[in-house]
PDB file of C-alpha atoms in Angstrom:
ATOM      1  CA  UNK A   5     -59.262  24.413  -3.636  1.00  0.00           C
ATOM      2  CA  UNK A   6     -56.537  22.087  -2.418  1.00  0.00           C
ATOM      3  CA  UNK A   7     -54.091  23.564   0.008  1.00  0.00           C
ATOM      4  CA  UNK A   8     -51.721  21.998   2.496  1.00  0.00           C
ATOM      5  CA  UNK A   9     -50.128  24.267   5.066  1.00  0.00           C
ATOM      6  CA  UNK A  10     -47.159  23.624   7.305  1.00  0.00           C
ATOM      7  CA  UNK A  11     -44.552  25.712   9.072  1.00  0.00           C
ATOM      8  CA  UNK A  12     -41.339  26.178   7.125  1.00  0.00           C
ATOM      9  CA  UNK A  13     -38.904  25.606   9.983  1.00  0.00           C
ATOM     10  CA  UNK A  14     -38.703  23.702  13.256  1.00  0.00           C
ATOM     11  CA  UNK A  15     -35.666  23.695  15.514  1.00  0.00           C
ATOM     12  CA  UNK A  16     -35.306  21.118  18.300  1.00  0.00           C
ATOM     13  CA  UNK A  17     -32.545  19.847  20.556  1.00  0.00           C
ATOM     14  CA  UNK A  18     -31.100  16.420  20.018  1.00  0.00           C
ATOM     15  CA  UNK A  19     -32.939  13.918  22.193  1.00  0.00           C
ATOM     16  CA  UNK A  20     -36.123  15.989  22.409  1.00  0.00           C
ATOM     17  CA  UNK A  21     -39.351  15.200  20.571  1.00  0.00           C
ATOM     18  CA  UNK A  22     -40.159  16.985  17.320  1.00  0.00           C
ATOM     19  CA  UNK A  23     -43.740  17.727  16.385  1.00  0.00           C
ATOM     20  CA  UNK A  24     -44.435  18.831  12.835  1.00  0.00           C
ATOM     21  CA  UNK A  25     -47.931  20.094  12.136  1.00  0.00           C
ATOM     22  CA  UNK A  26     -49.942  20.285   8.961  1.00  0.00           C
ATOM     23  CA  UNK A  27     -53.415  21.419   7.945  1.00  0.00           C
ATOM     24  CA  UNK A  28     -55.137  20.206   4.818  1.00  0.00           C
ATOM     25  CA  UNK A  29     -58.336  20.963   2.947  1.00  0.00           C
ATOM     26  CA  UNK A  30     -59.498  17.887   1.024  1.00  0.00           C
ATOM     27  CA  UNK A  31     -61.705  15.878   3.368  1.00  0.00           C
ATOM     28  CA  UNK A  32     -62.070  13.154   0.720  1.00  0.00           C
ATOM     29  CA  UNK A  33     -58.409  12.101   0.962  1.00  0.00           C
ATOM     30  CA  UNK A  34     -58.252   8.377   1.611  1.00  0.00           C
ATOM     31  CA  UNK A  35     -54.714   8.608   2.914  1.00  0.00           C
ATOM     32  CA  UNK A  36     -52.593  11.386   4.350  1.00  0.00           C
ATOM     33  CA  UNK A  37     -48.836  11.177   4.043  1.00  0.00           C
ATOM     34  CA  UNK A  38     -45.537  12.244   5.488  1.00  0.00           C
ATOM     35  CA  UNK A  39     -42.506  12.260   3.232  1.00  0.00           C
ATOM     36  CA  UNK A  40     -38.909  12.940   4.209  1.00  0.00           C
ATOM     37  CA  UNK A  41     -36.325  14.557   1.952  1.00  0.00           C
ATOM     38  CA  UNK A  42     -32.683  14.668   2.992  1.00  0.00           C
ATOM     39  CA  UNK A  43     -30.342  17.184   1.314  1.00  0.00           C
ATOM     40  CA  UNK A  44     -29.749  16.330  -2.337  1.00  0.00           C
ATOM     41  CA  UNK A  45     -31.860  13.202  -2.082  1.00  0.00           C
ATOM     42  CA  UNK A  46     -35.237  12.019  -3.267  1.00  0.00           C
ATOM     43  CA  UNK A  47     -38.495  11.741  -1.380  1.00  0.00           C
ATOM     44  CA  UNK A  48     -38.830   8.917   1.082  1.00  0.00           C
ATOM     45  CA  UNK A  49     -42.302   7.767   2.089  1.00  0.00           C
ATOM     46  CA  UNK A  50     -41.947   8.017   5.847  1.00  0.00           C
ATOM     47  CA  UNK A  51     -45.401   7.009   6.966  1.00  0.00           C
ATOM     48  CA  UNK A  52     -49.046   7.442   6.083  1.00  0.00           C
ATOM     49  CA  UNK A  53     -52.364   7.187   7.828  1.00  0.00           C
ATOM     50  CA  UNK A  54     -55.685   5.946   6.562  1.00  0.00           C
ATOM     51  CA  UNK A  55     -58.370   8.593   6.898  1.00  0.00           C
ATOM     52  CA  UNK A  56     -60.543   6.531   9.247  1.00  0.00           C
ATOM     53  CA  UNK A  57     -57.742   6.310  11.817  1.00  0.00           C
ATOM     54  CA  UNK A  58     -56.899   8.790  14.563  1.00  0.00           C
ATOM     55  CA  UNK A  59     -53.407   7.635  15.314  1.00  0.00           C
ATOM     56  CA  UNK A  60     -50.650   5.505  13.904  1.00  0.00           C
ATOM     57  CA  UNK A  61     -47.426   4.621  15.653  1.00  0.00           C
ATOM     58  CA  UNK A  62     -44.319   3.199  14.032  1.00  0.00           C
ATOM     59  CA  UNK A  63     -41.248   2.998  16.259  1.00  0.00           C
ATOM     60  CA  UNK A  64     -40.189   6.614  16.949  1.00  0.00           C
ATOM     61  CA  UNK A  65     -42.890   8.049  14.712  1.00  0.00           C
ATOM     62  CA  UNK A  66     -46.425   8.908  15.804  1.00  0.00           C
ATOM     63  CA  UNK A  67     -48.994  10.329  13.399  1.00  0.00           C
ATOM     64  CA  UNK A  68     -52.105  12.010  14.767  1.00  0.00           C
ATOM     65  CA  UNK A  69     -55.085  12.861  12.598  1.00  0.00           C
ATOM     66  CA  UNK A  70     -57.891  15.205  13.604  1.00  0.00           C
ATOM     67  CA  UNK A  71     -60.398  14.991  10.761  1.00  0.00           C
ATOM     68  CA  UNK A  72     -62.753  17.536  12.261  1.00  0.00           C
ATOM     69  CA  UNK A  73     -60.056  20.213  12.245  1.00  0.00           C
ATOM     70  CA  UNK A  74     -58.264  18.759   9.177  1.00  0.00           C
ATOM     71  CA  UNK A  75     -55.066  18.666  11.159  1.00  0.00           C
ATOM     72  CA  UNK A  76     -52.264  16.152  10.800  1.00  0.00           C
ATOM     73  CA  UNK A  77     -49.147  15.931  12.936  1.00  0.00           C
ATOM     74  CA  UNK A  78     -45.942  13.930  12.948  1.00  0.00           C
ATOM     75  CA  UNK A  79     -44.122  13.361  16.198  1.00  0.00           C
ATOM     76  CA  UNK A  80     -40.549  12.097  16.153  1.00  0.00           C
ATOM     77  CA  UNK A  81     -39.429  10.851  19.557  1.00  0.00           C
ATOM     78  CA  UNK A  82     -35.803  11.142  20.681  1.00  0.00           C
ATOM     79  CA  UNK A  83     -34.819  13.280  17.676  1.00  0.00           C
ATOM     80  CA  UNK A  84     -31.383  12.458  16.270  1.00  0.00           C
ATOM     81  CA  UNK A  85     -29.062  14.341  13.928  1.00  0.00           C
ATOM     82  CA  UNK A  86     -30.015  11.880  11.183  1.00  0.00           C
ATOM     83  CA  UNK A  87     -33.569  13.180  11.378  1.00  0.00           C
ATOM     84  CA  UNK A  88     -32.437  16.496   9.956  1.00  0.00           C
ATOM     85  CA  UNK A  89     -34.367  16.856   6.693  1.00  0.00           C
ATOM     86  CA  UNK A  90     -37.372  18.480   5.071  1.00  0.00           C
ATOM     87  CA  UNK A  91     -40.670  16.843   6.011  1.00  0.00           C
ATOM     88  CA  UNK A  92     -43.565  17.139   3.612  1.00  0.00           C
ATOM     89  CA  UNK A  93     -47.194  16.606   4.464  1.00  0.00           C
ATOM     90  CA  UNK A  94     -49.330  15.483   1.512  1.00  0.00           C
ATOM     91  CA  UNK A  95     -52.945  14.781   0.676  1.00  0.00           C
ATOM     92  CA  UNK A  96     -54.806  13.621  -2.373  1.00  0.00           C
ATOM     93  CA  UNK A  97     -54.461  16.233  -5.083  1.00  0.00           C
ATOM     94  CA  UNK A  98     -55.282  17.037  -8.659  1.00  0.00           C
ATOM     95  CA  UNK A  99     -54.407  14.873 -11.654  1.00  0.00           C
ATOM     96  CA  UNK A 100     -54.726  11.884  -9.293  1.00  0.00           C
ATOM     97  CA  UNK A 101     -51.438  12.919  -7.723  1.00  0.00           C
ATOM     98  CA  UNK A 102     -50.561  14.356  -4.343  1.00  0.00           C
ATOM     99  CA  UNK A 103     -50.753  17.931  -3.129  1.00  0.00           C
ATOM    100  CA  UNK A 104     -47.760  18.667  -0.953  1.00  0.00           C
ATOM    101  CA  UNK A 105     -47.213  21.271   1.704  1.00  0.00           C
ATOM    102  CA  UNK A 106     -44.209  23.530   1.298  1.00  0.00           C
ATOM    103  CA  UNK A 107     -42.178  21.320   3.637  1.00  0.00           C
ATOM    104  CA  UNK A 108     -40.897  21.813   7.188  1.00  0.00           C
ATOM    105  CA  UNK A 109     -37.131  22.061   7.573  1.00  0.00           C
ATOM    106  CA  UNK A 110     -36.267  20.181  10.769  1.00  0.00           C
ATOM    107  CA  UNK A 111     -33.106  21.583  12.347  1.00  0.00           C
ATOM    108  CA  UNK A 112     -31.411  19.637  15.108  1.00  0.00           C
ATOM    109  CA  UNK A 113     -29.411  21.494  17.732  1.00  0.00           C
ATOM    110  CA  UNK A 114     -26.646  19.555  19.506  1.00  0.00           C
TER     111      UNK A 114
ATOM    112  CA  UNK B  24     -32.777  -3.179  -5.937  1.00  0.00           C
ATOM    113  CA  UNK B  25     -33.982   0.208  -7.048  1.00  0.00           C
ATOM    114  CA  UNK B  26     -37.767   0.446  -7.003  1.00  0.00           C
ATOM    115  CA  UNK B  27     -38.229   3.644  -9.033  1.00  0.00           C
ATOM    116  CA  UNK B  28     -35.236   4.655 -11.108  1.00  0.00           C
ATOM    117  CA  UNK B  29     -34.735   7.780 -13.175  1.00  0.00           C
ATOM    118  CA  UNK B  30     -32.071   8.625 -15.719  1.00  0.00           C
ATOM    119  CA  UNK B  31     -30.162  10.793 -15.995  1.00  0.00           C
ATOM    120  CA  UNK B  32     -29.567  12.021 -12.461  1.00  0.00           C
ATOM    121  CA  UNK B  33     -28.261  15.339 -13.779  1.00  0.00           C
ATOM    122  CA  UNK B  34     -29.078  17.053 -17.065  1.00  0.00           C
ATOM    123  CA  UNK B  35     -27.472  20.307 -18.152  1.00  0.00           C
ATOM    124  CA  UNK B  36     -28.546  21.728 -21.493  1.00  0.00           C
ATOM    125  CA  UNK B  37     -29.154  24.945 -23.381  1.00  0.00           C
ATOM    126  CA  UNK B  38     -32.351  26.875 -23.796  1.00  0.00           C
ATOM    127  CA  UNK B  39     -34.360  25.800 -26.810  1.00  0.00           C
ATOM    128  CA  UNK B  40     -33.180  22.182 -26.790  1.00  0.00           C
ATOM    129  CA  UNK B  41     -35.414  19.122 -26.552  1.00  0.00           C
ATOM    130  CA  UNK B  42     -34.641  16.552 -23.874  1.00  0.00           C
ATOM    131  CA  UNK B  43     -36.067  13.404 -22.283  1.00  0.00           C
ATOM    132  CA  UNK B  44     -35.952  11.915 -18.813  1.00  0.00           C
ATOM    133  CA  UNK B  45     -36.571   8.215 -18.371  1.00  0.00           C
ATOM    134  CA  UNK B  46     -38.367   6.519 -15.501  1.00  0.00           C
ATOM    135  CA  UNK B  47     -38.773   2.853 -14.744  1.00  0.00           C
ATOM    136  CA  UNK B  48     -40.410   1.087 -11.807  1.00  0.00           C
ATOM    137  CA  UNK B  49     -40.036  -2.581 -10.890  1.00  0.00           C
ATOM    138  CA  UNK B  50     -42.760  -2.610  -8.249  1.00  0.00           C
ATOM    139  CA  UNK B  51     -45.503  -3.870 -10.527  1.00  0.00           C
ATOM    140  CA  UNK B  52     -47.467  -0.677  -9.926  1.00  0.00           C
ATOM    141  CA  UNK B  53     -50.248   0.399 -12.263  1.00  0.00           C
ATOM    142  CA  UNK B  54     -49.947   4.165 -11.830  1.00  0.00           C
ATOM    143  CA  UNK B  55     -47.007   6.461 -12.488  1.00  0.00           C
ATOM    144  CA  UNK B  56     -46.488  10.178 -11.966  1.00  0.00           C
ATOM    145  CA  UNK B  57     -44.220  13.093 -12.708  1.00  0.00           C
ATOM    146  CA  UNK B  58     -43.643  15.911 -10.231  1.00  0.00           C
ATOM    147  CA  UNK B  59     -41.625  19.125 -10.443  1.00  0.00           C
ATOM    148  CA  UNK B  60     -39.721  20.531  -7.452  1.00  0.00           C
ATOM    149  CA  UNK B  61     -38.566  24.114  -7.811  1.00  0.00           C
ATOM    150  CA  UNK B  62     -35.635  25.884  -6.184  1.00  0.00           C
ATOM    151  CA  UNK B  63     -37.716  26.623  -3.082  1.00  0.00           C
ATOM    152  CA  UNK B  64     -38.437  22.889  -2.686  1.00  0.00           C
ATOM    153  CA  UNK B  65     -42.103  23.300  -3.651  1.00  0.00           C
ATOM    154  CA  UNK B  66     -43.479  20.111  -5.224  1.00  0.00           C
ATOM    155  CA  UNK B  67     -46.212  20.085  -7.864  1.00  0.00           C
ATOM    156  CA  UNK B  68     -47.890  17.224  -9.672  1.00  0.00           C
ATOM    157  CA  UNK B  69     -47.465  17.392 -13.437  1.00  0.00           C
ATOM    158  CA  UNK B  70     -49.028  14.176 -14.734  1.00  0.00           C
ATOM    159  CA  UNK B  71     -50.432  10.870 -13.667  1.00  0.00           C
ATOM    160  CA  UNK B  72     -50.756   7.858 -15.948  1.00  0.00           C
ATOM    161  CA  UNK B  73     -52.887   4.828 -15.200  1.00  0.00           C
ATOM    162  CA  UNK B  74     -54.012   2.091 -17.573  1.00  0.00           C
ATOM    163  CA  UNK B  75     -53.288   4.224 -20.621  1.00  0.00           C
ATOM    164  CA  UNK B  76     -55.215   7.145 -19.185  1.00  0.00           C
ATOM    165  CA  UNK B  77     -53.240  10.346 -18.852  1.00  0.00           C
ATOM    166  CA  UNK B  78     -54.343  13.019 -16.429  1.00  0.00           C
ATOM    167  CA  UNK B  79     -52.623  16.349 -16.844  1.00  0.00           C
ATOM    168  CA  UNK B  80     -52.306  19.161 -14.364  1.00  0.00           C
ATOM    169  CA  UNK B  81     -53.715  22.086 -16.302  1.00  0.00           C
ATOM    170  CA  UNK B  82     -50.832  24.340 -15.307  1.00  0.00           C
ATOM    171  CA  UNK B  83     -48.281  22.227 -17.197  1.00  0.00           C
ATOM    172  CA  UNK B  84     -47.191  23.730 -20.553  1.00  0.00           C
ATOM    173  CA  UNK B  85     -47.814  21.542 -23.590  1.00  0.00           C
ATOM    174  CA  UNK B  86     -44.059  21.507 -24.219  1.00  0.00           C
ATOM    175  CA  UNK B  87     -44.054  18.714 -21.637  1.00  0.00           C
ATOM    176  CA  UNK B  88     -45.318  15.331 -22.773  1.00  0.00           C
ATOM    177  CA  UNK B  89     -45.176  11.990 -20.978  1.00  0.00           C
ATOM    178  CA  UNK B  90     -44.768   8.806 -22.973  1.00  0.00           C
ATOM    179  CA  UNK B  91     -45.452   5.331 -21.616  1.00  0.00           C
ATOM    180  CA  UNK B  92     -44.137   2.455 -23.754  1.00  0.00           C
ATOM    181  CA  UNK B  93     -45.380  -0.033 -21.167  1.00  0.00           C
ATOM    182  CA  UNK B  94     -46.745  -0.165 -17.634  1.00  0.00           C
ATOM    183  CA  UNK B  95     -43.299  -0.071 -16.035  1.00  0.00           C
ATOM    184  CA  UNK B  96     -42.087   3.048 -17.823  1.00  0.00           C
ATOM    185  CA  UNK B  97     -43.165   6.677 -17.979  1.00  0.00           C
ATOM    186  CA  UNK B  98     -40.732   8.945 -19.764  1.00  0.00           C
ATOM    187  CA  UNK B  99     -40.906  12.730 -19.804  1.00  0.00           C
ATOM    188  CA  UNK B 100     -40.188  14.653 -22.992  1.00  0.00           C
ATOM    189  CA  UNK B 101     -39.624  18.367 -22.910  1.00  0.00           C
ATOM    190  CA  UNK B 102     -39.513  20.496 -26.048  1.00  0.00           C
ATOM    191  CA  UNK B 103     -38.019  23.966 -26.465  1.00  0.00           C
ATOM    192  CA  UNK B 104     -36.555  24.129 -22.985  1.00  0.00           C
ATOM    193  CA  UNK B 105     -36.846  27.444 -21.132  1.00  0.00           C
ATOM    194  CA  UNK B 106     -34.923  28.869 -18.197  1.00  0.00           C
ATOM    195  CA  UNK B 107     -37.937  28.369 -15.942  1.00  0.00           C
ATOM    196  CA  UNK B 108     -37.828  24.631 -16.564  1.00  0.00           C
ATOM    197  CA  UNK B 109     -34.769  24.369 -14.337  1.00  0.00           C
ATOM    198  CA  UNK B 110     -35.875  22.195 -11.432  1.00  0.00           C
ATOM    199  CA  UNK B 111     -35.689  18.705 -10.004  1.00  0.00           C
ATOM    200  CA  UNK B 112     -38.136  16.328 -11.662  1.00  0.00           C
ATOM    201  CA  UNK B 113     -39.377  13.337  -9.719  1.00  0.00           C
ATOM    202  CA  UNK B 114     -40.995  10.219 -11.034  1.00  0.00           C
ATOM    203  CA  UNK B 115     -43.242   8.208  -8.722  1.00  0.00           C
ATOM    204  CA  UNK B 116     -45.453   5.148  -8.837  1.00  0.00           C
ATOM    205  CA  UNK B 117     -48.275   3.631  -6.806  1.00  0.00           C
ATOM    206  CA  UNK B 118     -50.273   0.394  -6.967  1.00  0.00           C
ATOM    207  CA  UNK B 119     -53.339   2.357  -8.048  1.00  0.00           C
ATOM    208  CA  UNK B 120     -54.505   6.001  -8.035  1.00  0.00           C
ATOM    209  CA  UNK B 121     -54.855   7.528  -4.570  1.00  0.00           C
ATOM    210  CA  UNK B 122     -52.560   4.939  -2.986  1.00  0.00           C
ATOM    211  CA  UNK B 123     -49.142   5.550  -1.357  1.00  0.00           C
ATOM    212  CA  UNK B 124     -46.568   6.665  -3.883  1.00  0.00           C
ATOM    213  CA  UNK B 125     -42.909   5.729  -4.067  1.00  0.00           C
ATOM    214  CA  UNK B 126     -40.507   8.233  -5.558  1.00  0.00           C
ATOM    215  CA  UNK B 127     -37.361   8.036  -7.623  1.00  0.00           C
ATOM    216  CA  UNK B 128     -34.238   9.961  -6.641  1.00  0.00           C
ATOM    217  CA  UNK B 129     -34.987  12.825  -9.016  1.00  0.00           C
ATOM    218  CA  UNK B 130     -33.396  14.353 -12.108  1.00  0.00           C
ATOM    219  CA  UNK B 131     -31.823  17.762 -11.661  1.00  0.00           C
ATOM    220  CA  UNK B 132     -32.377  19.752 -14.863  1.00  0.00           C
ATOM    221  CA  UNK B 133     -30.337  22.900 -15.370  1.00  0.00           C
ATOM    222  CA  UNK B 134     -30.942  25.184 -18.335  1.00  0.00           C
ATOM    223  CA  UNK B 135     -28.104  27.434 -19.435  1.00  0.00           C
TER     224      UNK B 135
END
């Protein structure tokens, strides 16, 4: 069945890089996604990667995809306090929607 | 310019009532969705709607029914509200199924 796994918490120091990892199960997903949710706010589509790509870079964000291991990661360079949020990994899911991981709470230490 | 907008932002009501949440998107997308986020922040797809075809997640109670008056709107009706319905409900849209989805800001439903 569909299942997306990610760690619940990640704590990093301001200025360091954050790496959030995710494993997924549906190898037929055309896209894989990262969403960001700040406290009390909605879901922001942060970035996504097409399944035939290995890497995608967008300013401070780098997405790596390992299809063989069904592993997706999001690297945030030079992590800032404004990056504090919950980050959700998502793949194609049932009902034509997305299956989300449980979200990784990114905590920034000063 | 809000891309996906939901109303109301907050909804507080009593158990047993019937309520609706509205969703509108101005992105010209063909597919719309409803998701439920519980108190632990877990997100689950409830419905998707594309070209008059409704796909329902089988875990959703039939007290929940989406209604689409046109391509830009997908409203969520909930009958006989229960305590367990308390959650944040998100509407989303995408150009087509399986494509990147854009989310509204959510409606926080609290059942007393």
